[in-house]
Amino acid sequence: MDDIDELLSIRAAELYYEENKTQEEIGHALQLTRWKVGRLLTQAKEQGFIRIEILHARARRLPLERRLRDERGLADAVVVSRAGVRSPEELQERVAQAAADYLTALRPVPRTLGVSWGRTLFDVSQHLRTGWASGLNVVQINGGVSLNRRAGTAAATAVAIAHKGGGSATLLPSPAILERLETKVAIESDRVVAGVIDLARSADAFLFSAGAADHRSVHVESGYLSEADVDLLVQKGAVGDVVGRYVDAQGDIVDPSLDARTVGLTLDRLRQAALAIAVTSGESKHAVTDAVVRSGLCTVLVTDEETALHLLDG
C-alpha cells in the first residue's frame, strides 16, 4: 500500500465507522468508485488501522477461539471479553454466563450430563434458564458433602441444572476427600455410591471447573484440606485441582495417597470423554487451565481472553 492509498484508507475508515457514511457516500466524497472504497476499508482492517471491539458482557473473542482450536487441539472454545470487567467475581459471572449459553446451544442435548461442583459451576447453574433442555439427567461426578457453610453447594448445583433442564439429578452422597483410605474404599463399595459412580462414568458429557492450588480453594473452605495441606501440595508441584484431584503442570497427580482418598470420577475418564467442558476464569487459574488443556482433560474450554492469551502466547 502506497502513501496515497494509506491516507485514503484512513479517511474512508473514519467516514464509515465514525460518521456512519455508506460506501456510496464515501465514494462520492472522495471521488472514488464504491468498489475502491470497499477495497480501502478491507486494506485498513488488514493493516491494523481499524480495531473493532464489541463492548457487551456476552461478547466473544472469535479469533482467540479459532486459535485455541487450531493451536491447542480443542474441539471447541468460548472466549469472553474482559472489557468493562471490574473484579474477578464479575469476570467469573461473565464466563459462567457464556458456559450457560454454550450448554443451551448444544445439539444434540446430552442424555446424561456429569457435573462437578464449586463456585464457578454454581454460577453456571444460576445463569441457565428454565427449559434450556428437556429430560436431562444430571449426575454428580465427585463427592461434595461437607459440614460447613459450603454444604449443599454441590447438591444445589446438580439439582438446579437438572431442574432447569426438565430432568432429574443423581447425587453422590459422600465427602470429596476422606481422612482414611479404608473409609474411602468402604464408601465406594457401598451399593448406592457405587451405582452413582457407575452412572457418572457412563455420562454422555461432562461439565467441570478447575481450582487454583491456594488458600482460597473450596477444599480449604469446605474443611477437606488445611492451608498447610495445600502448601505441601504446592511444594510437590500442584498447580490446582480438577474434580478434587490435585495435578501438576502436566496434568499428572501430585499426591497419589491423597488421590486414593478422593471420591468420584477419575481423570482418565475425563480424558476419554467425547465431550468434556471445562469452565475457568481469572489469572489465579492460568496454570491449572494450561494443565487441563495440555493433558487433554477437556475437549471444550470456556474462559476469558487473558486466560486464552496465556494459553496461546504464555
mmCIF file of C-alpha atoms in Angstrom:
data_model
loop_
_atom_site.group_PDB
_atom_site.id
_atom_site.type_symbol
_atom_site.label_atom_id
_atom_site.label_comp_id
_atom_site.label_asym_id
_atom_site.label_seq_id
_atom_site.Cartn_x
_atom_site.Cartn_y
_atom_site.Cartn_z
ATOM 1 C CA MET A 1 0.000 0.000 0.000
ATOM 2 C CA ASP A 2 1.464 3.389 -1.015
ATOM 3 C CA ASP A 3 1.109 6.606 0.973
ATOM 4 C CA ILE A 4 -1.888 7.818 -1.031
ATOM 5 C CA ASP A 5 -3.830 4.573 -0.535
ATOM 6 C CA GLU A 6 -2.892 4.546 3.170
ATOM 7 C CA LEU A 7 -4.301 8.049 3.672
ATOM 8 C CA LEU A 8 -7.401 7.172 1.653
ATOM 9 C CA SER A 9 -7.915 4.018 3.732
ATOM 10 C CA ILE A 10 -7.760 6.017 6.944
ATOM 11 C CA ARG A 11 -10.129 8.653 5.618
ATOM 12 C CA ALA A 12 -12.581 6.039 4.310
ATOM 13 C CA ALA A 13 -12.496 4.236 7.679
ATOM 14 C CA GLU A 14 -13.174 7.473 9.554
ATOM 15 C CA LEU A 15 -16.174 8.268 7.367
ATOM 16 C CA TYR A 16 -17.506 4.712 7.516
ATOM 17 C CA TYR A 17 -17.076 3.936 11.219
ATOM 18 C CA GLU A 18 -17.227 7.366 12.851
ATOM 19 C CA GLU A 19 -19.549 9.293 10.531
ATOM 20 C CA ASN A 20 -21.765 6.298 9.610
ATOM 21 C CA LYS A 21 -21.482 7.101 5.919
ATOM 22 C CA THR A 22 -22.368 4.455 3.338
ATOM 23 C CA GLN A 23 -19.719 3.235 0.916
ATOM 24 C CA GLU A 24 -21.569 5.040 -1.853
ATOM 25 C CA GLU A 25 -21.500 8.327 0.117
ATOM 26 C CA ILE A 26 -17.809 7.870 0.879
ATOM 27 C CA GLY A 27 -17.093 7.242 -2.809
ATOM 28 C CA HIS A 28 -18.870 10.469 -3.710
ATOM 29 C CA ALA A 29 -16.962 12.437 -1.054
ATOM 30 C CA LEU A 30 -13.569 11.035 -2.041
ATOM 31 C CA GLN A 31 -14.324 10.809 -5.776
ATOM 32 C CA LEU A 32 -13.812 7.055 -5.803
ATOM 33 C CA THR A 33 -15.848 4.096 -7.002
ATOM 34 C CA ARG A 34 -17.829 2.108 -4.456
ATOM 35 C CA TRP A 35 -15.611 -0.901 -5.249
ATOM 36 C CA LYS A 36 -12.481 1.137 -4.446
ATOM 37 C CA VAL A 37 -13.989 2.273 -1.105
ATOM 38 C CA GLY A 38 -14.719 -1.333 -0.175
ATOM 39 C CA ARG A 39 -11.157 -2.302 -1.022
ATOM 40 C CA LEU A 40 -9.757 0.584 1.043
ATOM 41 C CA LEU A 41 -11.823 -0.493 4.085
ATOM 42 C CA THR A 42 -10.565 -4.069 3.679
ATOM 43 C CA GLN A 43 -6.974 -2.821 3.471
ATOM 44 C CA ALA A 44 -7.496 -0.683 6.582
ATOM 45 C CA LYS A 45 -8.513 -3.805 8.529
ATOM 46 C CA GLU A 46 -5.653 -5.866 7.117
ATOM 47 C CA GLN A 47 -3.096 -3.179 8.003
ATOM 48 C CA GLY A 48 -4.387 -2.887 11.561
ATOM 49 C CA PHE A 49 -5.691 0.678 11.164
ATOM 50 C CA ILE A 50 -9.084 -0.423 12.500
ATOM 51 C CA ARG A 51 -9.805 -2.217 15.742
ATOM 52 C CA ILE A 52 -13.403 -3.237 16.330
ATOM 53 C CA GLU A 53 -14.358 -4.109 19.902
ATOM 54 C CA ILE A 54 -17.845 -5.230 20.874
ATOM 55 C CA LEU A 55 -18.466 -3.911 24.373
ATOM 56 C CA HIS A 56 -21.088 -6.275 25.727
ATOM 57 C CA ALA A 57 -20.945 -8.709 28.627
ATOM 58 C CA ARG A 58 -21.814 -11.603 26.310
ATOM 59 C CA ALA A 59 -19.403 -10.637 23.526
ATOM 60 C CA ARG A 60 -16.920 -13.307 22.449
ATOM 61 C CA ARG A 61 -13.384 -13.175 21.061
ATOM 62 C CA LEU A 62 -13.782 -15.303 17.930
ATOM 63 C CA PRO A 63 -10.153 -15.048 16.671
ATOM 64 C CA LEU A 64 -8.891 -16.364 20.030
ATOM 65 C CA GLU A 65 -11.422 -19.179 19.932
ATOM 66 C CA ARG A 66 -10.187 -20.137 16.472
ATOM 67 C CA ARG A 67 -6.563 -20.105 17.636
ATOM 68 C CA LEU A 68 -7.366 -22.302 20.645
ATOM 69 C CA ARG A 69 -8.966 -24.853 18.357
ATOM 70 C CA ASP A 70 -6.139 -24.743 15.832
ATOM 71 C CA GLU A 71 -3.124 -24.407 18.132
ATOM 72 C CA ARG A 72 -4.187 -26.256 21.295
ATOM 73 C CA GLY A 73 -6.203 -29.029 19.695
ATOM 74 C CA LEU A 74 -9.555 -28.273 21.295
ATOM 75 C CA ALA A 75 -12.780 -29.380 19.641
ATOM 76 C CA ASP A 76 -14.312 -26.023 20.582
ATOM 77 C CA ALA A 77 -13.646 -22.926 22.657
ATOM 78 C CA VAL A 78 -15.603 -19.988 24.046
ATOM 79 C CA VAL A 79 -13.614 -16.875 24.973
ATOM 80 C CA VAL A 80 -15.355 -13.903 26.584
ATOM 81 C CA SER A 81 -14.216 -10.300 26.560
ATOM 82 C CA ARG A 82 -12.762 -8.649 29.652
ATOM 83 C CA ALA A 83 -13.944 -5.215 28.502
ATOM 84 C CA GLY A 84 -15.554 -3.335 31.376
ATOM 85 C CA VAL A 85 -14.849 -6.041 33.969
ATOM 86 C CA ARG A 86 -14.054 -4.544 37.364
ATOM 87 C CA SER A 87 -13.382 -7.593 39.554
ATOM 88 C CA PRO A 88 -12.543 -11.322 39.422
ATOM 89 C CA GLU A 89 -16.070 -12.055 40.611
ATOM 90 C CA GLU A 90 -17.570 -10.113 37.699
ATOM 91 C CA LEU A 91 -15.295 -11.945 35.275
ATOM 92 C CA GLN A 92 -16.365 -15.291 36.735
ATOM 93 C CA GLU A 93 -20.012 -14.300 36.291
ATOM 94 C CA ARG A 94 -19.348 -13.421 32.655
ATOM 95 C CA VAL A 95 -17.633 -16.749 31.959
ATOM 96 C CA ALA A 96 -20.406 -18.629 33.782
ATOM 97 C CA GLN A 97 -22.990 -16.919 31.576
ATOM 98 C CA ALA A 98 -21.002 -17.945 28.489
ATOM 99 C CA ALA A 99 -20.915 -21.550 29.716
ATOM 100 C CA ALA A 100 -24.676 -21.484 30.279
ATOM 101 C CA ASP A 101 -25.151 -20.107 26.756
ATOM 102 C CA TYR A 102 -22.922 -22.865 25.345
ATOM 103 C CA LEU A 103 -24.844 -25.603 27.152
ATOM 104 C CA THR A 104 -28.144 -24.179 25.943
ATOM 105 C CA ALA A 105 -26.935 -24.282 22.324
ATOM 106 C CA LEU A 106 -25.623 -27.891 22.486
ATOM 107 C CA ARG A 107 -27.142 -30.184 19.876
ATOM 108 C CA PRO A 108 -27.855 -32.939 20.460
ATOM 109 C CA VAL A 109 -28.548 -32.331 24.155
ATOM 110 C CA PRO A 110 -26.741 -34.963 26.260
ATOM 111 C CA ARG A 111 -28.972 -37.611 27.810
ATOM 112 C CA THR A 112 -26.789 -37.710 30.923
ATOM 113 C CA LEU A 113 -24.565 -34.812 31.990
ATOM 114 C CA GLY A 114 -21.897 -35.406 34.621
ATOM 115 C CA VAL A 115 -21.209 -32.292 36.709
ATOM 116 C CA SER A 116 -18.663 -31.314 39.314
ATOM 117 C CA TRP A 117 -19.163 -28.513 41.824
ATOM 118 C CA GLY A 118 -17.615 -25.293 43.114
ATOM 119 C CA ARG A 119 -18.233 -21.561 42.888
ATOM 120 C CA THR A 120 -17.939 -21.380 39.096
ATOM 121 C CA LEU A 121 -20.325 -24.245 38.369
ATOM 122 C CA PHE A 122 -22.831 -22.935 40.893
ATOM 123 C CA ASP A 123 -22.790 -19.659 38.937
ATOM 124 C CA VAL A 124 -23.332 -21.596 35.697
ATOM 125 C CA SER A 125 -26.375 -23.297 37.222
ATOM 126 C CA GLN A 126 -27.826 -19.914 38.186
ATOM 127 C CA HIS A 127 -27.387 -18.487 34.673
ATOM 128 C CA LEU A 128 -29.141 -21.370 32.927
ATOM 129 C CA ARG A 129 -32.737 -20.548 32.060
ATOM 130 C CA THR A 130 -35.618 -22.854 32.865
ATOM 131 C CA GLY A 131 -36.361 -25.041 29.857
ATOM 132 C CA TRP A 132 -32.833 -24.909 28.435
ATOM 133 C CA ALA A 133 -33.108 -28.674 27.885
ATOM 134 C CA SER A 134 -35.752 -31.380 28.174
ATOM 135 C CA GLY A 135 -35.498 -34.663 30.052
ATOM 136 C CA LEU A 136 -31.884 -34.122 31.060
ATOM 137 C CA ASN A 137 -30.364 -36.462 33.636
ATOM 138 C CA VAL A 138 -27.606 -34.892 35.751
ATOM 139 C CA VAL A 139 -25.188 -36.926 37.840
ATOM 140 C CA GLN A 140 -22.668 -35.577 40.345
ATOM 141 C CA ILE A 141 -19.189 -36.833 39.441
ATOM 142 C CA ASN A 142 -17.262 -36.134 42.659
ATOM 143 C CA GLY A 143 -18.102 -36.043 46.334
ATOM 144 C CA GLY A 144 -19.119 -32.733 47.868
ATOM 145 C CA VAL A 145 -20.774 -33.317 51.238
ATOM 146 C CA SER A 146 -19.234 -31.050 53.920
ATOM 147 C CA LEU A 147 -20.050 -29.809 57.409
ATOM 148 C CA ASN A 148 -19.822 -26.039 56.977
ATOM 149 C CA ARG A 149 -21.483 -23.249 55.019
ATOM 150 C CA ARG A 150 -20.359 -24.742 51.708
ATOM 151 C CA ALA A 151 -22.636 -27.686 52.453
ATOM 152 C CA GLY A 152 -25.331 -28.039 49.849
ATOM 153 C CA THR A 153 -23.437 -26.244 47.066
ATOM 154 C CA ALA A 154 -22.595 -29.473 45.234
ATOM 155 C CA ALA A 155 -26.138 -30.773 45.507
ATOM 156 C CA ALA A 156 -27.658 -27.375 44.714
ATOM 157 C CA THR A 157 -25.607 -27.104 41.529
ATOM 158 C CA ALA A 158 -26.617 -30.505 40.182
ATOM 159 C CA VAL A 159 -30.260 -30.088 41.198
ATOM 160 C CA ALA A 160 -30.551 -26.620 39.629
ATOM 161 C CA ILE A 161 -29.037 -27.751 36.310
ATOM 162 C CA ALA A 162 -31.330 -30.792 36.231
ATOM 163 C CA HIS A 163 -34.477 -28.911 37.282
ATOM 164 C CA LYS A 164 -33.976 -26.208 34.666
ATOM 165 C CA GLY A 165 -33.239 -28.947 32.111
ATOM 166 C CA GLY A 166 -36.538 -30.686 32.779
ATOM 167 C CA GLY A 167 -34.913 -33.757 34.289
ATOM 168 C CA SER A 168 -33.600 -35.247 37.495
ATOM 169 C CA ALA A 169 -30.358 -35.224 39.469
ATOM 170 C CA THR A 170 -28.464 -38.152 40.940
ATOM 171 C CA LEU A 171 -26.264 -37.021 43.833
ATOM 172 C CA LEU A 172 -23.080 -38.594 45.166
ATOM 173 C CA PRO A 173 -23.648 -38.914 48.950
ATOM 174 C CA SER A 174 -20.035 -38.661 50.051
ATOM 175 C CA PRO A 175 -17.387 -36.154 51.089
ATOM 176 C CA ALA A 176 -14.886 -35.204 48.388
ATOM 177 C CA ILE A 177 -11.854 -36.393 50.347
ATOM 178 C CA LEU A 178 -11.731 -38.897 53.207
ATOM 179 C CA GLU A 179 -9.188 -38.942 56.028
ATOM 180 C CA ARG A 180 -8.604 -42.685 55.831
ATOM 181 C CA LEU A 181 -8.155 -44.850 52.762
ATOM 182 C CA GLU A 182 -10.181 -47.701 54.232
ATOM 183 C CA THR A 183 -13.122 -45.340 54.764
ATOM 184 C CA LYS A 184 -12.989 -44.247 51.122
ATOM 185 C CA VAL A 185 -12.803 -47.853 49.924
ATOM 186 C CA ALA A 186 -15.791 -48.763 52.102
ATOM 187 C CA ILE A 187 -17.854 -45.812 50.854
ATOM 188 C CA GLU A 188 -17.147 -46.529 47.193
ATOM 189 C CA SER A 189 -18.059 -50.177 47.838
ATOM 190 C CA ASP A 190 -21.498 -49.165 49.091
ATOM 191 C CA ARG A 191 -24.148 -50.210 46.578
ATOM 192 C CA VAL A 192 -25.720 -46.754 46.306
ATOM 193 C CA VAL A 193 -22.425 -44.871 45.963
ATOM 194 C CA ALA A 194 -21.041 -47.427 43.508
ATOM 195 C CA GLY A 195 -24.186 -47.050 41.407
ATOM 196 C CA VAL A 196 -23.782 -43.272 41.249
ATOM 197 C CA ILE A 197 -20.128 -43.545 40.231
ATOM 198 C CA ASP A 198 -21.018 -46.107 37.536
ATOM 199 C CA LEU A 199 -23.680 -43.714 36.221
ATOM 200 C CA ALA A 200 -21.115 -40.895 36.233
ATOM 201 C CA ARG A 201 -18.687 -42.990 34.208
ATOM 202 C CA SER A 202 -21.364 -43.617 31.582
ATOM 203 C CA ALA A 203 -22.367 -39.940 31.143
ATOM 204 C CA ASP A 204 -22.531 -38.601 27.582
ATOM 205 C CA ALA A 205 -20.878 -35.316 28.533
ATOM 206 C CA PHE A 206 -19.117 -33.694 31.470
ATOM 207 C CA LEU A 207 -19.112 -30.169 32.884
ATOM 208 C CA PHE A 208 -16.427 -29.158 35.366
ATOM 209 C CA SER A 209 -14.234 -26.326 36.543
ATOM 210 C CA ALA A 210 -10.725 -26.296 37.982
ATOM 211 C CA GLY A 211 -9.449 -24.779 41.211
ATOM 212 C CA ALA A 212 -6.194 -22.998 41.916
ATOM 213 C CA ALA A 213 -3.805 -24.533 44.444
ATOM 214 C CA ASP A 214 -4.082 -21.768 47.037
ATOM 215 C CA HIS A 215 -5.706 -20.990 50.388
ATOM 216 C CA ARG A 216 -8.909 -19.787 48.705
ATOM 217 C CA SER A 217 -9.657 -23.281 47.431
ATOM 218 C CA VAL A 218 -13.169 -24.559 48.095
ATOM 219 C CA HIS A 219 -11.497 -27.641 49.552
ATOM 220 C CA VAL A 220 -9.971 -25.488 52.287
ATOM 221 C CA GLU A 221 -13.223 -23.592 52.763
ATOM 222 C CA SER A 222 -15.174 -26.857 52.939
ATOM 223 C CA GLY A 223 -12.832 -28.350 55.514
ATOM 224 C CA TYR A 224 -11.361 -31.146 53.396
ATOM 225 C CA LEU A 225 -7.843 -29.693 53.429
ATOM 226 C CA SER A 226 -5.950 -27.270 55.650
ATOM 227 C CA GLU A 227 -3.900 -24.363 54.353
ATOM 228 C CA ALA A 228 -0.794 -26.341 55.341
ATOM 229 C CA ASP A 229 -2.038 -29.269 53.247
ATOM 230 C CA VAL A 230 -2.322 -27.011 50.215
ATOM 231 C CA ASP A 231 1.158 -25.567 50.836
ATOM 232 C CA LEU A 232 2.554 -29.100 50.860
ATOM 233 C CA LEU A 233 0.763 -29.929 47.617
ATOM 234 C CA VAL A 234 2.252 -26.827 46.009
ATOM 235 C CA GLN A 235 5.713 -27.928 47.149
ATOM 236 C CA LYS A 236 5.054 -31.202 45.339
ATOM 237 C CA GLY A 237 4.252 -29.292 42.152
ATOM 238 C CA ALA A 238 0.484 -28.838 42.316
ATOM 239 C CA VAL A 239 -0.972 -26.060 40.160
ATOM 240 C CA GLY A 240 -4.602 -26.795 41.030
ATOM 241 C CA ASP A 241 -7.318 -29.413 41.238
ATOM 242 C CA VAL A 242 -9.710 -30.952 38.739
ATOM 243 C CA VAL A 243 -12.783 -32.687 40.225
ATOM 244 C CA GLY A 244 -10.964 -32.669 43.558
ATOM 245 C CA ARG A 245 -7.777 -34.260 42.238
ATOM 246 C CA TYR A 246 -4.597 -32.156 42.508
ATOM 247 C CA VAL A 247 -2.411 -32.076 39.404
ATOM 248 C CA ASP A 248 0.915 -30.621 38.296
ATOM 249 C CA ALA A 249 1.617 -28.535 35.187
ATOM 250 C CA GLN A 250 1.498 -31.672 33.010
ATOM 251 C CA GLY A 251 -1.855 -32.772 34.401
ATOM 252 C CA ASP A 252 -0.373 -35.613 36.459
ATOM 253 C CA ILE A 253 -1.481 -36.454 40.011
ATOM 254 C CA VAL A 254 0.938 -34.905 42.519
ATOM 255 C CA ASP A 255 -0.008 -36.891 45.641
ATOM 256 C CA PRO A 256 -1.127 -40.481 44.958
ATOM 257 C CA SER A 257 -2.055 -41.091 48.603
ATOM 258 C CA LEU A 258 -4.391 -38.068 48.643
ATOM 259 C CA ASP A 259 -5.805 -39.053 45.286
ATOM 260 C CA ALA A 260 -6.521 -42.550 46.604
ATOM 261 C CA ARG A 261 -8.702 -40.939 49.317
ATOM 262 C CA THR A 262 -10.625 -38.785 46.813
ATOM 263 C CA VAL A 263 -14.139 -39.937 45.920
ATOM 264 C CA GLY A 264 -15.518 -39.758 42.407
ATOM 265 C CA LEU A 265 -14.657 -39.871 38.745
ATOM 266 C CA THR A 266 -11.016 -40.366 37.775
ATOM 267 C CA LEU A 267 -9.148 -38.057 35.432
ATOM 268 C CA ASP A 268 -8.649 -40.891 32.953
ATOM 269 C CA ARG A 269 -12.422 -40.982 32.373
ATOM 270 C CA LEU A 270 -12.443 -37.255 31.564
ATOM 271 C CA ARG A 271 -9.629 -37.783 29.064
ATOM 272 C CA GLN A 272 -11.681 -40.487 27.329
ATOM 273 C CA ALA A 273 -14.822 -38.350 27.077
ATOM 274 C CA ALA A 274 -16.204 -37.282 23.710
ATOM 275 C CA LEU A 275 -17.439 -34.053 25.306
ATOM 276 C CA ALA A 276 -15.787 -32.608 28.418
ATOM 277 C CA ILE A 277 -16.435 -28.904 29.038
ATOM 278 C CA ALA A 278 -14.045 -27.033 31.335
ATOM 279 C CA VAL A 279 -15.080 -23.613 32.675
ATOM 280 C CA THR A 280 -12.361 -21.403 34.172
ATOM 281 C CA SER A 281 -11.580 -17.719 34.614
ATOM 282 C CA GLY A 282 -9.013 -15.385 36.103
ATOM 283 C CA GLU A 283 -5.266 -15.117 36.477
ATOM 284 C CA SER A 284 -5.151 -17.411 39.528
ATOM 285 C CA LYS A 285 -6.324 -20.277 37.309
ATOM 286 C CA HIS A 286 -3.957 -19.719 34.374
ATOM 287 C CA ALA A 287 -1.612 -22.523 35.421
ATOM 288 C CA VAL A 288 -4.282 -25.129 36.143
ATOM 289 C CA THR A 289 -6.180 -24.238 32.960
ATOM 290 C CA ASP A 290 -2.995 -24.787 30.967
ATOM 291 C CA ALA A 291 -2.596 -28.175 32.679
ATOM 292 C CA VAL A 292 -6.184 -29.123 31.838
ATOM 293 C CA VAL A 293 -5.759 -28.280 28.154
ATOM 294 C CA ARG A 294 -2.214 -29.640 27.882
ATOM 295 C CA SER A 295 -3.150 -33.042 29.312
ATOM 296 C CA GLY A 296 -6.360 -33.499 27.315
ATOM 297 C CA LEU A 297 -8.749 -33.238 30.244
ATOM 298 C CA CYS A 298 -11.232 -31.182 28.234
ATOM 299 C CA THR A 299 -12.479 -31.081 24.667
ATOM 300 C CA VAL A 300 -14.148 -27.682 25.119
ATOM 301 C CA LEU A 301 -12.847 -24.703 27.092
ATOM 302 C CA VAL A 302 -14.950 -21.756 28.255
ATOM 303 C CA THR A 303 -12.743 -18.951 29.591
ATOM 304 C CA ASP A 304 -11.755 -15.274 29.397
ATOM 305 C CA GLU A 305 -9.493 -13.587 26.880
ATOM 306 C CA GLU A 306 -6.489 -13.124 29.190
ATOM 307 C CA THR A 307 -6.519 -16.809 30.080
ATOM 308 C CA ALA A 308 -6.781 -17.648 26.387
ATOM 309 C CA LEU A 309 -3.804 -15.438 25.583
ATOM 310 C CA HIS A 310 -1.831 -17.083 28.395
ATOM 311 C CA LEU A 311 -2.512 -20.489 26.835
ATOM 312 C CA LEU A 312 -1.548 -19.282 23.368
ATOM 313 C CA ASP A 313 1.340 -16.903 23.991
ATOM 314 C CA GLY A 314 2.426 -17.509 27.590
#
